[in-house]
CSV table of N, CA and C in Angstrom, one decimal:
chain,number,residue,atom,x,y,z
S,18,MET,N,133.3,71.0,-111.4
S,18,MET,CA,134.5,71.4,-111.6
S,18,MET,C,134.5,71.5,-113.3
S,19,VAL,N,135.0,72.4,-113.9
S,19,VAL,CA,135.1,72.8,-115.4
S,19,VAL,C,136.1,73.1,-115.7
S,20,CYS,N,136.8,72.3,-116.9
S,20,CYS,CA,138.0,72.5,-117.7
S,20,CYS,C,137.7,73.6,-118.5
S,21,ARG,N,138.0,74.9,-118.1
S,21,ARG,CA,137.9,76.2,-119.0
S,21,ARG,C,139.1,76.5,-119.5
S,22,ARG,N,138.8,77.3,-120.8
S,22,ARG,CA,140.1,78.0,-121.8
S,22,ARG,C,140.5,76.6,-122.4
S,23,VAL,N,139.6,75.7,-122.6
S,23,VAL,CA,139.9,74.2,-122.6
S,23,VAL,C,140.9,74.4,-123.7
S,24,LEU,N,140.4,75.0,-124.7
S,24,LEU,CA,140.8,74.1,-125.9
S,24,LEU,C,141.4,74.9,-127.0
S,25,VAL,N,142.6,74.3,-127.3
S,25,VAL,CA,143.1,74.5,-128.4
S,25,VAL,C,142.9,73.5,-129.3
S,26,CYS,N,143.4,74.0,-130.7
S,26,CYS,CA,142.5,73.1,-131.6
S,26,CYS,C,143.7,72.9,-132.6
S,27,LEU,N,143.6,71.7,-133.2
S,27,LEU,CA,144.5,71.0,-134.2
S,27,LEU,C,143.6,70.7,-135.4
S,28,GLY,N,143.7,71.2,-136.5
S,28,GLY,CA,143.0,70.6,-137.7
S,28,GLY,C,141.8,71.4,-138.3
S,29,GLN,N,141.9,72.7,-137.9
S,29,GLN,CA,141.0,73.4,-138.5
S,29,GLN,C,141.8,74.7,-139.4
S,30,GLY,N,140.8,74.9,-140.4
S,30,GLY,CA,141.5,76.3,-141.1
S,30,GLY,C,142.4,75.8,-142.4
S,31,TYR,N,142.2,74.7,-142.8
S,31,TYR,CA,142.9,74.4,-143.9
S,31,TYR,C,142.0,74.8,-145.4
S,32,GLN,N,142.3,75.4,-146.4
S,32,GLN,CA,141.8,75.7,-147.4
S,32,GLN,C,142.4,75.3,-148.8
S,33,ASP,N,142.4,74.3,-148.9
S,33,ASP,CA,143.3,73.6,-150.1
S,33,ASP,C,142.3,73.2,-150.9
S,34,HIS,N,142.2,74.0,-151.9
S,34,HIS,CA,141.0,73.1,-153.1
S,34,HIS,C,141.2,72.3,-153.8
S,35,HIS,N,142.7,71.8,-154.0
S,35,HIS,CA,143.2,71.0,-154.8
S,35,HIS,C,143.2,69.4,-154.4
S,36,SER,N,142.5,69.1,-152.8
S,36,SER,CA,142.6,68.0,-152.4
S,36,SER,C,141.3,67.4,-151.7
S,37,LEU,N,141.0,66.5,-151.6
S,37,LEU,CA,139.8,66.0,-151.0
S,37,LEU,C,140.1,64.9,-149.6
S,38,ARG,N,139.4,65.2,-148.8
S,38,ARG,CA,139.9,64.7,-147.6
S,38,ARG,C,138.8,63.8,-146.8
S,39,ILE,N,138.9,62.7,-146.7
S,39,ILE,CA,137.6,61.8,-146.4
S,39,ILE,C,138.2,61.2,-145.2
S,40,LEU,N,137.5,61.2,-144.2
S,40,LEU,CA,137.6,60.7,-142.8
S,40,LEU,C,136.7,59.7,-142.7
S,41,VAL,N,137.0,58.2,-142.4
S,41,VAL,CA,136.5,57.2,-141.9
S,41,VAL,C,136.7,56.5,-140.9
S,42,GLU,N,135.6,56.7,-139.9
S,42,GLU,CA,135.4,56.0,-138.7
S,42,GLU,C,135.4,54.7,-138.7
S,43,ASN,N,136.4,54.0,-137.8
S,43,ASN,CA,136.0,52.6,-137.6
S,43,ASN,C,135.2,52.1,-136.5
S,44,GLN,N,133.9,52.0,-136.8
S,44,GLN,CA,133.0,52.0,-135.5
S,44,GLN,C,132.3,50.6,-135.5
S,45,GLY,N,133.0,49.8,-134.5
S,45,GLY,CA,132.3,48.5,-134.2
S,45,GLY,C,132.6,47.4,-135.2
S,46,ARG,N,132.7,46.4,-134.5
S,46,ARG,CA,133.2,45.2,-135.3
S,46,ARG,C,132.4,43.8,-134.6
S,47,LEU,N,132.2,42.9,-135.6
S,47,LEU,CA,131.6,41.8,-135.1
S,47,LEU,C,132.4,40.9,-133.9
S,48,ALA,N,132.1,40.3,-133.4
S,48,ALA,CA,132.9,39.7,-132.0
S,48,ALA,C,132.8,38.2,-132.2
S,49,TYR,N,131.7,37.9,-133.1
S,49,TYR,CA,131.7,36.3,-133.1
S,49,TYR,C,130.7,36.1,-134.3
S,50,GLY,N,130.6,35.0,-134.9
S,50,GLY,CA,129.8,34.4,-136.0
S,50,GLY,C,130.6,33.9,-137.3
S,51,LYS,N,129.8,33.6,-138.1
S,51,LYS,CA,130.4,33.1,-139.7
S,51,LYS,C,130.9,34.2,-140.3
S,52,ASP,N,130.4,35.5,-139.9
S,52,ASP,CA,130.9,36.5,-140.9
S,52,ASP,C,132.1,37.2,-140.3
S,53,ILE,N,132.7,36.8,-139.4
S,53,ILE,CA,133.6,37.6,-138.6
S,53,ILE,C,134.7,37.9,-139.4
S,54,ASN,N,135.3,36.8,-140.2
S,54,ASN,CA,136.5,37.2,-140.9
S,54,ASN,C,136.1,38.0,-142.6
S,55,THR,N,134.8,38.2,-142.7
S,55,THR,CA,134.4,38.9,-144.1
S,55,THR,C,134.0,40.2,-143.7
S,56,GLN,N,134.2,40.7,-142.6
S,56,GLN,CA,133.8,41.9,-142.3
S,56,GLN,C,134.6,43.2,-142.8
S,57,ARG,N,134.2,44.2,-143.4
S,57,ARG,CA,135.5,45.1,-144.0
S,57,ARG,C,134.7,46.4,-143.4
S,58,LYS,N,135.9,47.2,-143.2
S,58,LYS,CA,135.8,48.5,-142.6
S,58,LYS,C,136.6,49.4,-143.7
S,59,GLY,N,135.9,50.9,-143.8
S,59,GLY,CA,137.0,51.8,-144.6
S,59,GLY,C,136.1,52.1,-146.1
S,60,LEU,N,137.0,52.5,-146.8
S,60,LEU,CA,136.5,52.8,-148.1
S,60,LEU,C,136.8,51.3,-148.9
S,61,THR,N,135.6,50.5,-149.6
S,61,THR,CA,135.6,49.2,-150.0
S,61,THR,C,135.5,49.5,-151.6
S,62,GLY,N,135.3,50.5,-152.1
S,62,GLY,CA,135.2,50.7,-153.7
S,62,GLY,C,136.0,51.9,-154.3
S,63,ASP,N,135.8,52.1,-155.3
S,63,ASP,CA,136.1,53.5,-156.0
S,63,ASP,C,135.8,54.7,-155.5
S,64,ILE,N,136.4,55.8,-155.5
S,64,ILE,CA,136.1,57.1,-155.0
S,64,ILE,C,135.8,57.7,-156.5
S,65,TYR,N,134.6,58.3,-156.8
S,65,TYR,CA,134.3,59.0,-157.9
S,65,TYR,C,134.3,60.6,-158.0
S,66,LEU,N,134.9,61.2,-158.9
S,66,LEU,CA,134.5,62.7,-159.0
S,66,LEU,C,134.1,62.9,-160.4
S,67,ASP,N,133.1,63.4,-160.8
S,67,ASP,CA,132.4,63.6,-162.1
S,67,ASP,C,132.3,62.4,-162.9
S,68,ASN,N,131.6,61.6,-162.1
S,68,ASN,CA,131.8,60.1,-163.0
S,68,ASN,C,133.2,59.4,-163.2
S,69,SER,N,134.2,60.1,-162.9
S,69,SER,CA,135.6,59.4,-163.3
S,69,SER,C,136.1,59.0,-161.7
S,70,PRO,N,136.8,57.5,-161.6
S,70,PRO,CA,137.4,57.1,-160.4
S,70,PRO,C,138.6,57.9,-160.1
S,71,LEU,N,138.8,58.2,-159.0
S,71,LEU,CA,140.0,59.2,-158.5
S,71,LEU,C,141.1,57.9,-158.3
S,72,ARG,N,142.3,58.2,-158.4
S,72,ARG,CA,143.7,57.3,-158.5
S,72,ARG,C,144.6,58.3,-157.9
S,73,LYS,N,145.8,57.4,-157.3
S,73,LYS,CA,146.9,58.2,-156.9
S,73,LYS,C,146.6,58.9,-155.8
S,74,PHE,N,145.9,58.3,-154.9
S,74,PHE,CA,145.7,59.1,-153.5
S,74,PHE,C,146.8,58.5,-152.4
S,75,ILE,N,146.6,59.0,-151.4
S,75,ILE,CA,147.6,58.7,-150.2
S,75,ILE,C,146.6,58.5,-148.9
S,76,ILE,N,146.6,57.6,-148.5
S,76,ILE,CA,146.0,57.1,-147.2
S,76,ILE,C,146.6,57.4,-146.0
S,77,TYR,N,146.2,58.3,-145.0
S,77,TYR,CA,146.9,58.3,-143.8
S,77,TYR,C,146.1,57.7,-142.7
S,78,SER,N,146.7,57.1,-141.7
S,78,SER,CA,146.0,56.4,-140.6
S,78,SER,C,146.2,57.2,-139.4
S,79,LEU,N,145.0,57.5,-138.8
S,79,LEU,CA,144.9,58.2,-137.2
S,79,LEU,C,144.9,57.1,-136.2
S,80,ASP,N,146.1,56.4,-136.1
S,80,ASP,CA,146.4,55.4,-135.0
S,80,ASP,C,146.1,56.3,-133.7
S,81,MET,N,144.9,56.0,-133.0
S,81,MET,CA,144.5,56.6,-131.8
S,81,MET,C,145.0,55.8,-130.4
S,82,ASN,N,146.4,55.7,-130.7
S,82,ASN,CA,147.2,55.2,-129.6
S,82,ASN,C,148.0,56.2,-128.8
S,83,ILE,N,148.5,55.7,-127.9
S,83,ILE,CA,149.5,56.8,-127.0
S,83,ILE,C,150.6,57.3,-127.6
S,84,ARG,N,151.1,56.4,-128.5
S,84,ARG,CA,152.6,56.9,-129.1
S,84,ARG,C,152.0,58.2,-130.2
S,85,PHE,N,151.0,57.8,-130.6
S,85,PHE,CA,150.4,59.1,-131.6
S,85,PHE,C,149.9,60.3,-131.1
S,86,ILE,N,149.1,60.1,-129.8
S,86,ILE,CA,148.6,61.3,-129.1
S,86,ILE,C,149.8,61.9,-128.5
S,87,GLN,N,150.8,61.3,-127.8
S,87,GLN,CA,151.6,62.1,-127.2
S,87,GLN,C,152.8,62.8,-128.1
S,88,ARG,N,153.2,62.3,-129.4
S,88,ARG,CA,154.3,62.6,-130.0
S,88,ARG,C,153.7,63.4,-131.3
S,89,THR,N,152.8,63.0,-132.1
S,89,THR,CA,152.3,63.5,-133.4
S,89,THR,C,151.4,64.9,-132.9
S,90,ILE,N,150.4,65.0,-132.3
S,90,ILE,CA,149.5,66.2,-132.1
S,90,ILE,C,150.1,67.3,-131.3
S,91,PRO,N,151.0,67.2,-130.5
S,91,PRO,CA,151.0,68.6,-129.7
S,91,PRO,C,152.1,69.4,-130.3
S,92,ARG,N,152.2,69.6,-131.7
S,92,ARG,CA,153.1,70.5,-132.0
S,92,ARG,C,152.5,71.7,-132.7
S,93,ILE,N,151.1,71.7,-133.1
S,93,ILE,CA,150.7,72.7,-133.8
S,93,ILE,C,149.4,73.2,-133.1
S,94,TRP,N,149.3,73.5,-131.7
S,94,TRP,CA,148.1,73.9,-131.4
S,94,TRP,C,147.5,75.2,-131.6
S,95,LYS,N,146.3,76.0,-131.5
S,95,LYS,CA,146.0,77.1,-131.9
S,95,LYS,C,144.9,77.4,-130.7
S,96,PRO,N,145.0,78.5,-129.8
S,96,PRO,CA,143.6,78.7,-128.9
S,96,PRO,C,142.5,78.8,-129.8
S,97,VAL,N,141.3,78.6,-129.4
S,97,VAL,CA,140.1,78.7,-129.5
S,97,VAL,C,139.1,79.2,-128.8
S,98,SER,N,138.1,80.1,-129.2
S,98,SER,CA,137.2,80.4,-128.2
S,98,SER,C,135.9,80.8,-128.9
S,99,TYR,N,135.5,80.0,-129.9
S,99,TYR,CA,134.4,79.6,-130.7
S,99,TYR,C,134.1,78.0,-130.9
S,100,GLN,N,132.9,77.6,-131.1
S,100,GLN,CA,132.7,76.1,-131.5
S,100,GLN,C,133.5,76.0,-133.2
S,101,ILE,N,134.2,75.0,-133.1
S,101,ILE,CA,134.8,74.6,-134.2
S,101,ILE,C,134.1,73.2,-134.8
S,102,GLU,N,133.8,73.5,-136.0
S,102,GLU,CA,133.4,72.2,-136.8
S,102,GLU,C,134.6,71.3,-137.0
S,103,GLY,N,134.4,70.0,-136.8
S,103,GLY,CA,135.5,69.1,-136.9
S,103,GLY,C,135.6,68.4,-138.3
S,104,PRO,N,136.4,67.5,-138.2
S,104,PRO,CA,137.2,66.7,-137.5
S,104,PRO,C,138.3,67.7,-137.0
S,105,ALA,N,138.7,67.7,-135.6
S,105,ALA,CA,139.6,68.5,-135.1
S,105,ALA,C,140.0,67.6,-133.8
S,106,PHE,N,141.2,68.1,-133.4
S,106,PHE,CA,141.8,67.7,-131.9
S,106,PHE,C,141.6,68.8,-131.1
S,107,PHE,N,141.3,68.6,-129.9
S,107,PHE,CA,141.3,69.7,-128.6
S,107,PHE,C,142.3,69.4,-127.6
S,108,LEU,N,142.9,70.2,-127.0
S,108,LEU,CA,143.7,69.8,-125.7
S,108,LEU,C,143.3,70.9,-124.9
S,109,GLY,N,143.4,70.2,-123.6
S,109,GLY,CA,142.9,71.1,-122.2
S,109,GLY,C,143.6,70.5,-121.0
S,110,PHE,N,143.7,71.2,-120.2
S,110,PHE,CA,144.1,70.5,-118.7
S,110,PHE,C,143.5,70.7,-117.6
S,111,LEU,N,143.6,69.9,-116.9
S,111,LEU,CA,142.6,69.8,-115.4
S,111,LEU,C,143.8,69.6,-114.5
S,112,LYS,N,143.6,70.9,-113.6
S,112,LYS,CA,144.5,70.7,-112.4
S,112,LYS,C,144.0,69.9,-111.1
S,113,VAL,N,144.8,69.1,-110.8
S,113,VAL,CA,144.2,68.0,-109.7
S,113,VAL,C,144.9,68.0,-108.2
S,114,GLY,N,144.3,68.3,-107.4
S,114,GLY,CA,145.1,68.3,-106.0
S,114,GLY,C,145.0,66.9,-105.6
S,115,GLU,N,144.2,66.0,-105.1
S,115,GLU,CA,144.2,64.5,-104.9
S,115,GLU,C,143.5,63.9,-105.8
S,116,PRO,N,144.0,63.2,-106.4
S,116,PRO,CA,143.3,62.4,-107.6
S,116,PRO,C,142.2,61.4,-107.2
S,117,LYS,N,141.1,61.6,-107.8
S,117,LYS,CA,140.0,60.9,-107.5
S,117,LYS,C,139.1,60.4,-108.3
S,118,ASP,N,138.4,59.5,-108.6
S,118,ASP,CA,137.4,59.0,-109.5
S,118,ASP,C,136.6,60.0,-109.8
S,119,THR,N,136.3,60.4,-110.8
S,119,THR,CA,135.3,61.2,-111.4
S,119,THR,C,134.6,60.9,-112.8
S,120,PHE,N,133.8,61.7,-113.1
S,120,PHE,CA,133.2,61.6,-114.4
S,120,PHE,C,133.4,62.7,-115.4
S,121,ILE,N,133.4,62.9,-116.7
S,121,ILE,CA,133.4,63.6,-117.6
S,121,ILE,C,132.1,63.9,-118.4
S,122,LYS,N,131.5,65.2,-118.3
S,122,LYS,CA,130.3,65.6,-119.4
S,122,LYS,C,130.9,66.3,-120.5
S,123,LEU,N,130.6,66.0,-121.6
S,123,LEU,CA,130.7,66.8,-122.7
S,123,LEU,C,129.7,67.5,-123.4
S,124,THR,N,129.1,68.2,-122.5
S,124,THR,CA,127.8,69.0,-123.0
S,124,THR,C,128.3,70.1,-124.1
S,125,GLY,N,127.7,69.8,-125.3
S,125,GLY,CA,127.9,70.8,-126.5
S,125,GLY,C,128.7,70.2,-127.5
S,126,TRP,N,129.2,69.1,-127.2
S,126,TRP,CA,130.2,68.3,-127.8
S,126,TRP,C,129.4,67.1,-128.5
S,127,THR,N,129.6,66.7,-129.8
S,127,THR,CA,128.9,65.6,-130.7
S,127,THR,C,129.5,64.4,-130.5
S,128,LYS,N,130.5,64.1,-131.1
S,128,LYS,CA,131.0,62.6,-131.2
S,128,LYS,C,132.5,62.7,-131.4
S,129,GLY,N,133.1,61.8,-130.6
S,129,GLY,CA,134.5,61.6,-130.6
S,129,GLY,C,135.1,60.8,-129.6
S,130,VAL,N,136.3,60.9,-129.1
S,130,VAL,CA,136.9,60.2,-128.2
S,130,VAL,C,137.8,61.0,-127.4
S,131,VAL,N,137.9,60.6,-126.1
S,131,VAL,CA,138.7,61.3,-125.0
S,131,VAL,C,140.0,60.5,-124.6
S,132,PHE,N,141.0,61.3,-124.5
S,132,PHE,CA,142.3,60.9,-123.7
S,132,PHE,C,142.8,61.6,-122.8
S,133,ILE,N,143.0,61.0,-121.6
S,133,ILE,CA,143.4,61.4,-120.5
S,133,ILE,C,144.9,61.4,-120.0
S,134,ASN,N,145.9,62.0,-120.1
S,134,ASN,CA,147.5,61.7,-119.9
S,134,ASN,C,147.8,60.7,-120.8
S,135,GLY,N,147.4,60.8,-122.3
S,135,GLY,CA,147.8,59.8,-123.2
S,135,GLY,C,147.2,58.5,-123.5
S,136,GLN,N,146.3,58.2,-122.3
S,136,GLN,CA,145.2,57.1,-122.4
S,136,GLN,C,143.9,57.2,-123.0
S,137,ASN,N,143.5,56.3,-123.8
S,137,ASN,CA,142.1,56.4,-124.4
S,137,ASN,C,141.1,56.2,-123.3
S,138,LEU,N,140.4,57.1,-122.9
S,138,LEU,CA,139.3,56.6,-122.0
S,138,LEU,C,138.2,56.2,-122.5
S,139,GLY,N,137.8,56.9,-123.9
S,139,GLY,CA,136.7,56.2,-124.3
S,139,GLY,C,135.8,57.1,-125.4
S,140,ARG,N,134.8,56.8,-126.2
S,140,ARG,CA,134.2,57.1,-127.1
S,140,ARG,C,133.1,58.1,-126.3
S,141,TYR,N,132.6,59.0,-126.9
S,141,TYR,CA,131.3,59.6,-126.5
S,141,TYR,C,130.5,60.0,-127.6
S,142,TRP,N,129.2,60.3,-127.6
S,142,TRP,CA,128.1,60.7,-128.7
S,142,TRP,C,127.0,61.3,-128.2
S,143,ASN,N,126.6,62.3,-128.6
S,143,ASN,CA,125.5,63.2,-127.9
S,143,ASN,C,124.0,62.5,-128.2
S,144,LEU,N,124.0,61.5,-128.9
S,144,LEU,CA,122.7,60.6,-129.1
S,144,LEU,C,122.4,59.8,-127.5
S,145,GLY,N,123.7,59.6,-126.7
S,145,GLY,CA,123.1,58.9,-125.7
S,145,GLY,C,122.7,57.7,-125.9
S,146,PRO,N,122.3,57.0,-124.7
S,146,PRO,CA,121.8,57.5,-123.4
S,146,PRO,C,122.9,57.9,-122.5
S,147,GLN,N,123.9,57.4,-122.7
S,147,GLN,CA,125.0,57.9,-121.7
S,147,GLN,C,125.5,59.0,-121.8
S,148,GLU,N,125.5,59.9,-120.6
S,148,GLU,CA,125.9,61.5,-121.0
S,148,GLU,C,127.5,61.7,-120.1
S,149,THR,N,127.9,60.8,-119.4
S,149,THR,CA,129.1,60.9,-118.8
S,149,THR,C,130.3,59.8,-119.0
S,150,LEU,N,131.6,60.0,-118.9
S,150,LEU,CA,132.3,58.9,-119.4
S,150,LEU,C,133.1,58.7,-117.6
S,151,TYR,N,133.2,57.5,-117.1
S,151,TYR,CA,134.0,57.3,-115.9
S,151,TYR,C,135.4,57.4,-116.2
S,152,LEU,N,135.9,58.4,-115.4
S,152,LEU,CA,137.7,58.7,-115.2
S,152,LEU,C,137.9,58.2,-114.0
S,153,PRO,N,138.8,57.1,-113.9
S,153,PRO,CA,139.4,56.3,-112.6
S,153,PRO,C,140.2,57.2,-112.3
S,154,GLY,N,140.3,57.4,-110.9
S,154,GLY,CA,141.4,58.3,-110.1
S,154,GLY,C,142.6,57.9,-110.4
S,155,PRO,N,142.9,56.7,-110.4
S,155,PRO,CA,144.6,56.4,-111.0
S,155,PRO,C,145.0,56.7,-112.2
S,156,TRP,N,144.0,57.0,-113.3
S,156,TRP,CA,144.5,57.7,-114.4
S,156,TRP,C,145.1,59.1,-114.2
S,157,LEU,N,144.8,59.7,-113.1
S,157,LEU,CA,144.9,61.4,-112.7
S,157,LEU,C,146.4,61.3,-111.9
S,158,HIS,N,147.0,62.5,-111.9
S,158,HIS,CA,148.1,62.7,-111.1
S,158,HIS,C,147.8,64.0,-110.5
S,159,SER,N,148.3,64.3,-109.4
S,159,SER,CA,148.4,65.7,-108.9
S,159,SER,C,148.9,66.8,-109.9
S,160,GLY,N,148.3,67.6,-109.8
S,160,GLY,CA,148.9,68.9,-110.9
S,160,GLY,C,148.4,68.8,-112.3
S,161,PRO,N,148.6,69.3,-113.1
S,161,PRO,CA,148.1,69.4,-114.5
S,161,PRO,C,148.2,68.1,-114.9
S,162,ASN,N,146.7,67.7,-115.7
S,162,ASN,CA,146.3,66.4,-116.3
S,162,ASN,C,146.4,67.2,-117.7
S,163,GLU,N,146.4,66.2,-118.6
S,163,GLU,CA,146.1,66.6,-120.0
S,163,GLU,C,145.2,65.6,-120.8
S,164,ILE,N,144.3,66.6,-121.2
S,164,ILE,CA,142.9,66.1,-121.9
S,164,ILE,C,143.2,66.4,-123.4
S,165,VAL,N,143.1,65.4,-124.1
S,165,VAL,CA,143.1,65.7,-125.8
S,165,VAL,C,141.7,64.9,-126.1
S,166,VAL,N,141.1,65.7,-126.9
S,166,VAL,CA,139.7,65.3,-127.1
S,166,VAL,C,139.7,65.2,-128.8
S,167,PHE,N,139.5,64.2,-129.3
S,167,PHE,CA,139.2,64.1,-131.2
S,167,PHE,C,137.9,64.0,-131.3
S,168,GLU,N,137.4,65.4,-131.9
S,168,GLU,CA,136.0,65.5,-132.0
S,168,GLU,C,135.8,65.6,-133.8
S,169,GLU,N,134.7,64.8,-134.1
S,169,GLU,CA,134.3,64.3,-135.4
S,169,GLU,C,133.4,65.2,-136.1
S,170,LEU,N,132.6,66.1,-135.3
S,170,LEU,CA,131.5,67.0,-136.1
S,170,LEU,C,131.7,68.1,-135.5
S,171,LYS,N,131.6,68.6,-134.2
S,171,LYS,CA,131.2,69.9,-133.8
S,171,LYS,C,131.8,70.0,-132.2
S,172,GLY,N,132.9,70.7,-131.9
S,172,GLY,CA,133.3,70.8,-130.6
S,172,GLY,C,132.8,71.4,-129.8
S,173,GLY,N,132.7,71.4,-128.3
S,173,GLY,CA,132.0,72.3,-127.4
S,173,GLY,C,133.5,73.1,-127.0
S,174,LEU,N,133.0,74.2,-126.0
S,174,LEU,CA,133.8,75.0,-125.4
S,174,LEU,C,134.4,74.7,-124.1
S,175,GLU,N,134.1,74.0,-123.6
S,175,GLU,CA,134.3,73.4,-122.3
S,175,GLU,C,134.1,71.8,-121.7
S,176,ILE,N,134.5,71.1,-120.9
S,176,ILE,CA,134.8,69.9,-120.3
S,176,ILE,C,134.5,70.1,-118.9
S,177,GLN,N,133.2,69.1,-118.7
S,177,GLN,CA,132.7,69.3,-117.5
S,177,GLN,C,133.2,68.0,-116.5
S,178,PHE,N,133.5,68.3,-115.2
S,178,PHE,CA,133.7,67.0,-114.4
S,178,PHE,C,132.9,67.0,-113.3
S,179,THR,N,132.3,65.8,-112.8
S,179,THR,CA,131.2,65.6,-111.8
S,179,THR,C,131.5,64.5,-111.2
S,180,THR,N,131.0,64.4,-109.9
S,180,THR,CA,131.2,63.3,-109.0
S,180,THR,C,129.8,62.1,-109.2
S,181,THR,N,129.0,63.2,-109.9
S,181,THR,CA,127.9,62.1,-110.3
S,181,THR,C,127.8,61.4,-111.5
S,182,PRO,N,127.6,60.0,-112.0
S,182,PRO,CA,127.4,59.6,-113.3
S,182,PRO,C,125.8,60.2,-113.9
S,183,PHE,N,126.0,60.3,-115.0
S,183,PHE,CA,124.5,59.9,-115.9
S,183,PHE,C,124.8,59.1,-116.8
S,184,LEU,N,124.0,57.9,-116.8
S,184,LEU,CA,124.1,56.8,-117.5
S,184,LEU,C,122.9,56.8,-118.5
S,185,GLY,N,122.1,57.7,-118.4
S,185,GLY,CA,120.7,57.6,-119.4
S,185,GLY,C,119.8,56.6,-118.9
S,186,TYR,N,119.5,56.4,-117.6
S,186,TYR,CA,118.5,55.4,-117.3
S,186,TYR,C,118.0,55.6,-115.9
């Protein structure tokens, strides 16, 4: 099964030459040990342009939670028919008869996060070794199911669904 005409994109096409946009990914955390309270994420020092520190900038958080996905994103979608350089959000729909467990394969995608009906399914990365994400049947419902993908680097043109996992071993 393949979700085609996937994708509607949010986040591409801005040509503002007076702004600097930096995306910082929160990837991984310490789970134990003496350094657990000293770990820092994000920008931890000044940002420079021509040896001068930049000041008076605004930080926007992309809180990848259900409220953000369902209320903020769906307002400005545009159809796409070619690979988009990220970061960008993509919207697709999967029509389901009887909901069953399945696996999502994101061939042609690079690195990001998948949301199914507003729920965070998980992260993917083409470096592997895992090439599929497990999608439990109870997360789906009969009829159309919304798929939102946040791609950091380069989005694909389709999302594949399969009954067979590929976990890289």
